[in-house]
PDB file of C-alpha atoms in Angstrom:
ATOM      1  CA  MET A 940      48.123 120.436 -35.621  1.00  0.00           C
ATOM      2  CA  THR A 941      46.392 118.225 -38.047  1.00  0.00           C
ATOM      3  CA  GLU A 942      46.299 114.504 -37.282  1.00  0.00           C
ATOM      4  CA  GLU A 943      46.963 112.090 -40.091  1.00  0.00           C
ATOM      5  CA  THR A 944      45.477 108.680 -40.227  1.00  0.00           C
ATOM      6  CA  PRO A 945      48.235 106.211 -40.735  1.00  0.00           C
ATOM      7  CA  GLY A 946      48.175 104.011 -43.827  1.00  0.00           C
ATOM      8  CA  PHE A 947      45.593 106.058 -45.712  1.00  0.00           C
ATOM      9  CA  ASP A 948      46.393 107.018 -49.249  1.00  0.00           C
ATOM     10  CA  GLU A 949      44.317 108.898 -51.753  1.00  0.00           C
ATOM     11  CA  HIS A 950      44.840 106.194 -54.325  1.00  0.00           C
ATOM     12  CA  ASP A 951      43.113 103.677 -52.047  1.00  0.00           C
ATOM     13  CA  GLU A 952      39.728 105.150 -52.813  1.00  0.00           C
ATOM     14  CA  ASN A 953      39.612 103.156 -56.068  1.00  0.00           C
ATOM     15  CA  PRO A 954      41.766 100.100 -55.524  1.00  0.00           C
ATOM     16  CA  ASP A 955      40.648  98.388 -58.754  1.00  0.00           C
ATOM     17  CA  VAL A 956      42.075 101.102 -60.940  1.00  0.00           C
ATOM     18  CA  PRO A 957      45.734 100.458 -61.651  1.00  0.00           C
ATOM     19  CA  SER A 958      48.170 103.102 -60.960  1.00  0.00           C
ATOM     20  CA  GLY A 959      48.537 105.590 -63.727  1.00  0.00           C
ATOM     21  CA  ALA A 960      45.056 104.908 -65.116  1.00  0.00           C
ATOM     22  CA  THR A 961      42.637 107.736 -65.557  1.00  0.00           C
ATOM     23  CA  PRO A 962      39.031 107.699 -64.295  1.00  0.00           C
ATOM     24  CA  ASP A 963      37.807 107.234 -67.860  1.00  0.00           C
ATOM     25  CA  ASP A 964      39.795 104.032 -68.110  1.00  0.00           C
ATOM     26  CA  ALA A 965      38.149 102.787 -64.943  1.00  0.00           C
ATOM     27  CA  ALA A 966      34.716 103.560 -66.306  1.00  0.00           C
ATOM     28  CA  GLU A 967      35.465 101.663 -69.498  1.00  0.00           C
ATOM     29  CA  THR A 968      36.667  98.719 -67.447  1.00  0.00           C
ATOM     30  CA  ASP A 969      33.481  98.649 -65.390  1.00  0.00           C
ATOM     31  CA  GLY A 970      31.231  98.913 -68.490  1.00  0.00           C
ATOM     32  CA  SER A 971      32.924  96.146 -70.477  1.00  0.00           C
ATOM     33  CA  SER A 972      31.428  93.441 -68.296  1.00  0.00           C
ATOM     34  CA  GLU A 973      27.987  94.903 -68.695  1.00  0.00           C
ATOM     35  CA  LYS A 974      28.240  94.975 -72.525  1.00  0.00           C
ATOM     36  CA  GLU A 975      28.938  91.230 -72.763  1.00  0.00           C
ATOM     37  CA  GLY A 976      25.731  89.667 -74.237  1.00  0.00           C
ATOM     38  CA  PRO A 977      23.994  86.560 -72.833  1.00  0.00           C
ATOM     39  CA  ALA A 978      24.966  83.081 -74.022  1.00  0.00           C
ATOM     40  CA  ALA A 979      23.216  81.568 -77.157  1.00  0.00           C
ATOM     41  CA  PRO A 980      19.716  80.317 -76.215  1.00  0.00           C
ATOM     42  CA  ALA A 981      19.379  76.519 -75.678  1.00  0.00           C
ATOM     43  CA  GLY A 982      15.878  76.387 -77.243  1.00  0.00           C
ATOM     44  CA  ASP A 983      17.151  75.844 -80.809  1.00  0.00           C
ATOM     45  CA  ALA A 984      19.166  72.784 -79.826  1.00  0.00           C
ATOM     46  CA  ALA A 985      16.228  71.323 -77.895  1.00  0.00           C
ATOM     47  CA  THR A 986      13.902  71.837 -80.888  1.00  0.00           C
ATOM     48  CA  ALA A 987      16.360  70.119 -83.223  1.00  0.00           C
ATOM     49  CA  GLY A 988      16.588  67.169 -80.839  1.00  0.00           C
ATOM     50  CA  LEU A 989      12.815  66.838 -80.609  1.00  0.00           C
ATOM     51  CA  THR A 990      12.513  67.007 -84.412  1.00  0.00           C
ATOM     52  CA  ALA A 991      15.033  64.198 -84.797  1.00  0.00           C
ATOM     53  CA  GLN A 992      13.173  62.074 -82.238  1.00  0.00           C
ATOM     54  CA  LEU A 993       9.869  62.744 -84.025  1.00  0.00           C
ATOM     55  CA  ASP A 994      11.363  61.625 -87.337  1.00  0.00           C
ATOM     56  CA  GLN A 995      12.570  58.419 -85.694  1.00  0.00           C
ATOM     57  CA  VAL A 996       9.126  57.768 -84.234  1.00  0.00           C
ATOM     58  CA  ARG A 997       7.471  58.365 -87.623  1.00  0.00           C
ATOM     59  CA  THR A 998       9.888  55.968 -89.321  1.00  0.00           C
ATOM     60  CA  ALA A 999       9.259  53.294 -86.696  1.00  0.00           C
ATOM     61  CA  LEU A1000       5.498  53.790 -87.005  1.00  0.00           C
ATOM     62  CA  SER A1001       5.673  53.436 -90.787  1.00  0.00           C
ATOM     63  CA  GLU A1002       7.664  50.207 -90.461  1.00  0.00           C
ATOM     64  CA  ARG A1003       5.246  48.749 -87.898  1.00  0.00           C
ATOM     65  CA  THR A1004       2.277  49.713 -90.079  1.00  0.00           C
ATOM     66  CA  GLY A1005       3.849  47.919 -93.049  1.00  0.00           C
ATOM     67  CA  ASP A1006       4.480  44.839 -90.898  1.00  0.00           C
ATOM     68  CA  LEU A1007       0.861  44.855 -89.733  1.00  0.00           C
ATOM     69  CA  GLN A1008      -0.447  45.155 -93.274  1.00  0.00           C
ATOM     70  CA  ARG A1009       1.703  42.223 -94.392  1.00  0.00           C
ATOM     71  CA  LEU A1010       0.493  40.122 -91.475  1.00  0.00           C
ATOM     72  CA  GLN A1011      -3.120  40.941 -92.301  1.00  0.00           C
ATOM     73  CA  ALA A1012      -2.606  39.979 -95.956  1.00  0.00           C
ATOM     74  CA  GLU A1013      -0.923  36.706 -94.957  1.00  0.00           C
ATOM     75  CA  TYR A1014      -3.762  35.935 -92.541  1.00  0.00           C
ATOM     76  CA  GLN A1015      -6.406  36.557 -95.209  1.00  0.00           C
ATOM     77  CA  ASN A1016      -4.526  34.293 -97.630  1.00  0.00           C
ATOM     78  CA  TYR A1017      -4.294  31.642 -94.914  1.00  0.00           C
ATOM     79  CA  ARG A1018      -8.042  31.821 -94.256  1.00  0.00           C
ATOM     80  CA  ARG A1019      -8.789  31.477 -97.976  1.00  0.00           C
ATOM     81  CA  ARG A1020      -6.484  28.458 -98.252  1.00  0.00           C
ATOM     82  CA  VAL A1021      -8.075  26.820 -95.213  1.00  0.00           C
ATOM     83  CA  GLU A1022     -11.575  27.423 -96.566  1.00  0.00           C
ATOM     84  CA  ARG A1023     -10.606  26.119-100.010  1.00  0.00           C
ATOM     85  CA  ASP A1024      -9.009  23.024 -98.478  1.00  0.00           C
ATOM     86  CA  ARG A1025     -12.038  22.457 -96.265  1.00  0.00           C
ATOM     87  CA  VAL A1026     -14.372  22.561 -99.264  1.00  0.00           C
ATOM     88  CA  THR A1027     -12.080  20.268-101.249  1.00  0.00           C
ATOM     89  CA  VAL A1028     -11.861  17.712 -98.444  1.00  0.00           C
ATOM     90  CA  LYS A1029     -15.639  17.772 -98.050  1.00  0.00           C
ATOM     91  CA  GLU A1030     -16.158  17.239-101.784  1.00  0.00           C
ATOM     92  CA  ILE A1031     -13.683  14.358-101.858  1.00  0.00           C
ATOM     93  CA  ALA A1032     -15.308  12.681 -98.843  1.00  0.00           C
ATOM     94  CA  THR A1033     -18.773  13.106-100.342  1.00  0.00           C
ATOM     95  CA  ALA A1034     -17.673  11.772-103.721  1.00  0.00           C
ATOM     96  CA  THR A1035     -16.008   8.763-102.069  1.00  0.00           C
ATOM     97  CA  LEU A1036     -19.154   7.930-100.117  1.00  0.00           C
ATOM     98  CA  LEU A1037     -21.487   8.335-103.075  1.00  0.00           C
ATOM     99  CA  THR A1038     -19.190   6.312-105.328  1.00  0.00           C
ATOM    100  CA  GLU A1039     -19.587   3.400-102.923  1.00  0.00           C
ATOM    101  CA  LEU A1040     -23.381   3.785-103.177  1.00  0.00           C
ATOM    102  CA  LEU A1041     -23.534   3.753-106.989  1.00  0.00           C
ATOM    103  CA  PRO A1042     -23.941  -0.060-107.287  1.00  0.00           C
ATOM    104  CA  VAL A1043     -26.877   0.149-104.872  1.00  0.00           C
ATOM    105  CA  LEU A1044     -28.444   2.931-106.934  1.00  0.00           C
ATOM    106  CA  ASP A1045     -27.927   0.816-110.068  1.00  0.00           C
ATOM    107  CA  ASP A1046     -29.791  -2.062-108.417  1.00  0.00           C
ATOM    108  CA  ILE A1047     -32.607   0.288-107.476  1.00  0.00           C
ATOM    109  CA  GLY A1048     -32.812   1.523-111.063  1.00  0.00           C
ATOM    110  CA  ARG A1049     -32.993  -2.026-112.473  1.00  0.00           C
ATOM    111  CA  ALA A1050     -35.631  -3.000-109.938  1.00  0.00           C
ATOM    112  CA  ARG A1051     -37.695   0.023-110.961  1.00  0.00           C
ATOM    113  CA  GLU A1052     -37.416  -0.910-114.648  1.00  0.00           C
ATOM    114  CA  HIS A1053     -38.657  -4.439-113.939  1.00  0.00           C
ATOM    115  CA  GLY A1054     -41.487  -3.294-111.673  1.00  0.00           C
ATOM    116  CA  GLU A1055     -39.924  -4.843-108.585  1.00  0.00           C
ATOM    117  CA  LEU A1056     -39.680  -1.603-106.607  1.00  0.00           C
ATOM    118  CA  VAL A1057     -42.682  -2.152-104.320  1.00  0.00           C
ATOM    119  CA  GLY A1058     -43.598  -2.150-100.648  1.00  0.00           C
ATOM    120  CA  GLY A1059     -41.053  -1.305 -97.996  1.00  0.00           C
ATOM    121  CA  PHE A1060     -38.181  -1.738-100.426  1.00  0.00           C
ATOM    122  CA  LYS A1061     -39.614   1.095-102.534  1.00  0.00           C
ATOM    123  CA  SER A1062     -39.798   3.428 -99.543  1.00  0.00           C
ATOM    124  CA  VAL A1063     -36.210   2.669 -98.503  1.00  0.00           C
ATOM    125  CA  ALA A1064     -34.948   3.042-102.084  1.00  0.00           C
ATOM    126  CA  GLU A1065     -36.629   6.410-102.557  1.00  0.00           C
ATOM    127  CA  SER A1066     -35.266   7.648 -99.229  1.00  0.00           C
ATOM    128  CA  LEU A1067     -31.755   6.652-100.293  1.00  0.00           C
ATOM    129  CA  GLU A1068     -32.128   8.397-103.654  1.00  0.00           C
ATOM    130  CA  THR A1069     -33.429  11.538-101.921  1.00  0.00           C
ATOM    131  CA  ALA A1070     -30.504  11.577 -99.481  1.00  0.00           C
ATOM    132  CA  ALA A1071     -28.004  11.150-102.321  1.00  0.00           C
ATOM    133  CA  ALA A1072     -29.615  14.003-104.253  1.00  0.00           C
ATOM    134  CA  LYS A1073     -29.375  16.274-101.174  1.00  0.00           C
ATOM    135  CA  MET A1074     -25.654  15.535-101.073  1.00  0.00           C
ATOM    136  CA  GLY A1075     -25.374  16.874-104.631  1.00  0.00           C
ATOM    137  CA  LEU A1076     -25.494  13.651-106.642  1.00  0.00           C
ATOM    138  CA  GLN A1077     -26.968  14.157-110.112  1.00  0.00           C
ATOM    139  CA  GLN A1078     -27.765  11.476-112.662  1.00  0.00           C
ATOM    140  CA  PHE A1079     -27.184  12.095-116.373  1.00  0.00           C
ATOM    141  CA  GLY A1080     -27.280  10.235-119.672  1.00  0.00           C
ATOM    142  CA  LYS A1081     -30.243  10.088-122.062  1.00  0.00           C
ATOM    143  CA  GLU A1082     -30.989   8.302-125.281  1.00  0.00           C
ATOM    144  CA  GLY A1083     -30.741  10.479-128.370  1.00  0.00           C
ATOM    145  CA  GLU A1084     -28.214  12.966-127.028  1.00  0.00           C
ATOM    146  CA  PRO A1085     -24.932  13.533-128.896  1.00  0.00           C
ATOM    147  CA  PHE A1086     -22.037  11.406-127.742  1.00  0.00           C
ATOM    148  CA  ASP A1087     -19.556  13.366-125.593  1.00  0.00           C
ATOM    149  CA  PRO A1088     -16.380  11.435-124.711  1.00  0.00           C
ATOM    150  CA  THR A1089     -15.827  13.615-121.650  1.00  0.00           C
ATOM    151  CA  ILE A1090     -19.006  12.357-119.964  1.00  0.00           C
ATOM    152  CA  HIS A1091     -19.919   9.207-121.946  1.00  0.00           C
ATOM    153  CA  GLU A1092     -18.242   5.835-122.176  1.00  0.00           C
ATOM    154  CA  ALA A1093     -19.162   3.905-125.309  1.00  0.00           C
ATOM    155  CA  LEU A1094     -19.572   0.183-124.633  1.00  0.00           C
ATOM    156  CA  MET A1095     -21.352  -0.694-127.881  1.00  0.00           C
ATOM    157  CA  HIS A1096     -20.998   0.719-131.383  1.00  0.00           C
ATOM    158  CA  SER A1097     -23.171   0.500-134.505  1.00  0.00           C
ATOM    159  CA  TYR A1098     -24.224   2.406-137.623  1.00  0.00           C
ATOM    160  CA  ALA A1099     -27.654   3.888-138.228  1.00  0.00           C
ATOM    161  CA  PRO A1100     -29.089   5.624-141.281  1.00  0.00           C
ATOM    162  CA  ASP A1101     -31.199   8.025-139.235  1.00  0.00           C
ATOM    163  CA  VAL A1102     -28.381   9.755-137.329  1.00  0.00           C
ATOM    164  CA  THR A1103     -26.204  12.599-138.592  1.00  0.00           C
ATOM    165  CA  GLU A1104     -23.588  12.418-135.830  1.00  0.00           C
ATOM    166  CA  THR A1105     -22.378   9.993-133.218  1.00  0.00           C
ATOM    167  CA  THR A1106     -25.394   9.576-130.956  1.00  0.00           C
ATOM    168  CA  CYS A1107     -26.210   7.746-127.744  1.00  0.00           C
ATOM    169  CA  VAL A1108     -28.914   5.269-128.765  1.00  0.00           C
ATOM    170  CA  ALA A1109     -29.105   3.393-125.458  1.00  0.00           C
ATOM    171  CA  VAL A1110     -28.040   4.108-121.867  1.00  0.00           C
ATOM    172  CA  LEU A1111     -26.613   0.931-120.388  1.00  0.00           C
ATOM    173  CA  GLN A1112     -25.670   2.536-117.082  1.00  0.00           C
ATOM    174  CA  PRO A1113     -26.434   6.135-116.067  1.00  0.00           C
ATOM    175  CA  GLY A1114     -23.668   8.524-115.254  1.00  0.00           C
ATOM    176  CA  TYR A1115     -23.377  10.530-112.035  1.00  0.00           C
ATOM    177  CA  ARG A1116     -21.805  13.859-111.175  1.00  0.00           C
ATOM    178  CA  ILE A1117     -21.446  16.128-108.167  1.00  0.00           C
ATOM    179  CA  GLY A1118     -21.618  19.711-109.321  1.00  0.00           C
ATOM    180  CA  GLU A1119     -19.245  19.917-112.277  1.00  0.00           C
ATOM    181  CA  ARG A1120     -17.260  16.862-111.189  1.00  0.00           C
ATOM    182  CA  THR A1121     -18.077  13.592-112.949  1.00  0.00           C
ATOM    183  CA  ILE A1122     -17.694  10.616-110.607  1.00  0.00           C
ATOM    184  CA  ARG A1123     -18.825   8.072-113.210  1.00  0.00           C
ATOM    185  CA  PRO A1124     -19.399   8.514-116.943  1.00  0.00           C
ATOM    186  CA  ALA A1125     -22.627   7.328-118.530  1.00  0.00           C
ATOM    187  CA  ARG A1126     -22.049   3.977-120.198  1.00  0.00           C
ATOM    188  CA  VAL A1127     -23.901   3.968-123.492  1.00  0.00           C
ATOM    189  CA  ALA A1128     -24.358   2.317-126.863  1.00  0.00           C
ATOM    190  CA  VAL A1129     -23.617   4.676-129.720  1.00  0.00           C
ATOM    191  CA  ALA A1130     -24.551   4.764-133.387  1.00  0.00           C
ATOM    192  CA  GLU A1131     -22.743   6.577-136.163  1.00  0.00           C
ATOM    193  CA  PRO A1132     -24.008   7.617-139.610  1.00  0.00           C
ATOM    194  CA  GLN A1133     -23.732   5.014-142.367  1.00  0.00           C
ATOM    195  CA  PRO A1134     -20.325   5.169-144.081  1.00  0.00           C
ATOM    196  CA  GLY A1135     -20.552   7.217-147.280  1.00  0.00           C
ATOM    197  CA  ALA A1136     -23.934   8.713-146.362  1.00  0.00           C
ATOM    198  CA  ALA A1137     -24.039  12.435-147.048  1.00  0.00           C
ATOM    199  CA  PRO A1138     -25.081  14.467-144.005  1.00  0.00           C
ATOM    200  CA  ALA A1139     -28.421  16.188-144.344  1.00  0.00           C
ATOM    201  CA  PRO A1140     -28.082  19.892-145.169  1.00  0.00           C
ATOM    202  CA  LYS A1141     -28.693  22.136-142.180  1.00  0.00           C
ATOM    203  CA  GLU A1142     -31.436  24.065-143.979  1.00  0.00           C
ATOM    204  CA  GLU A1143     -33.292  20.853-144.907  1.00  0.00           C
ATOM    205  CA  LYS A1144     -32.885  19.441-141.414  1.00  0.00           C
ATOM    206  CA  GLN A1145     -34.169  22.636-139.832  1.00  0.00           C
ATOM    207  CA  ALA A1146     -37.166  22.705-142.201  1.00  0.00           C
ATOM    208  CA  ASP A1147     -37.984  19.080-141.376  1.00  0.00           C
ATOM    209  CA  GLU A1148     -37.856  19.825-137.649  1.00  0.00           C
ATOM    210  CA  GLU A1149     -40.125  22.857-138.003  1.00  0.00           C
ATOM    211  CA  SER A1150     -42.663  20.931-140.147  1.00  0.00           C
ATOM    212  CA  GLY A1151     -42.601  17.870-137.955  1.00  0.00           C
ATOM    213  CA  GLY A1152     -40.572  15.667-140.304  1.00  0.00           C
ATOM    214  CA  PRO A1153     -40.118  15.102-144.014  1.00  0.00           C
ATOM    215  CA  ASP A1154     -43.374  13.102-144.288  1.00  0.00           C
ATOM    216  CA  ALA A1155     -45.498  15.547-142.260  1.00  0.00           C
ATOM    217  CA  GLY A1156     -48.631  16.800-143.996  1.00  0.00           C
TER     218      GLY A1156
END
């Protein structure tokens, strides 16, 4: 007699296969899970994120570079303004000081003309004139030069037959300048040509100057 194991059924050998399904159906079921491909790679998304961050960094760097360039330009302009103001203040202070010394220089000039600049007074006067010259003070104004209203102040006026234009015939008080800045005009006496006198032709005047005068020779 053959013994049977209770509860054993031939269909239990493949419990995952539903009843009525063929072995081919079971094989297809098992292979379907293996055919499913892997999920989409995450590398593309990470690269896109890094690219976006890089663009943001580049934009921020460009903005900061522009800010730095503007600050540098403003600083250079500030330095130029400070230097210009410093020079201007120095020139004004120097001009103010030398303007106060002009009467003293006038006295020295008159004493020299009268032969009174002697002894210790002469040494002190020359030292003062040297110091003023080192500070940029320049004297101007000469007899015989054309009258220029921008640098001359006419205190006396006359007519003369030997002049062809308004001319400084005497310097009553010298003028002074610092660089191109006039701090006092030269005070002069001027002479103008006689009314109705015809000016000498340029060719004749030039010939007289080259020959030493109309009466030369």
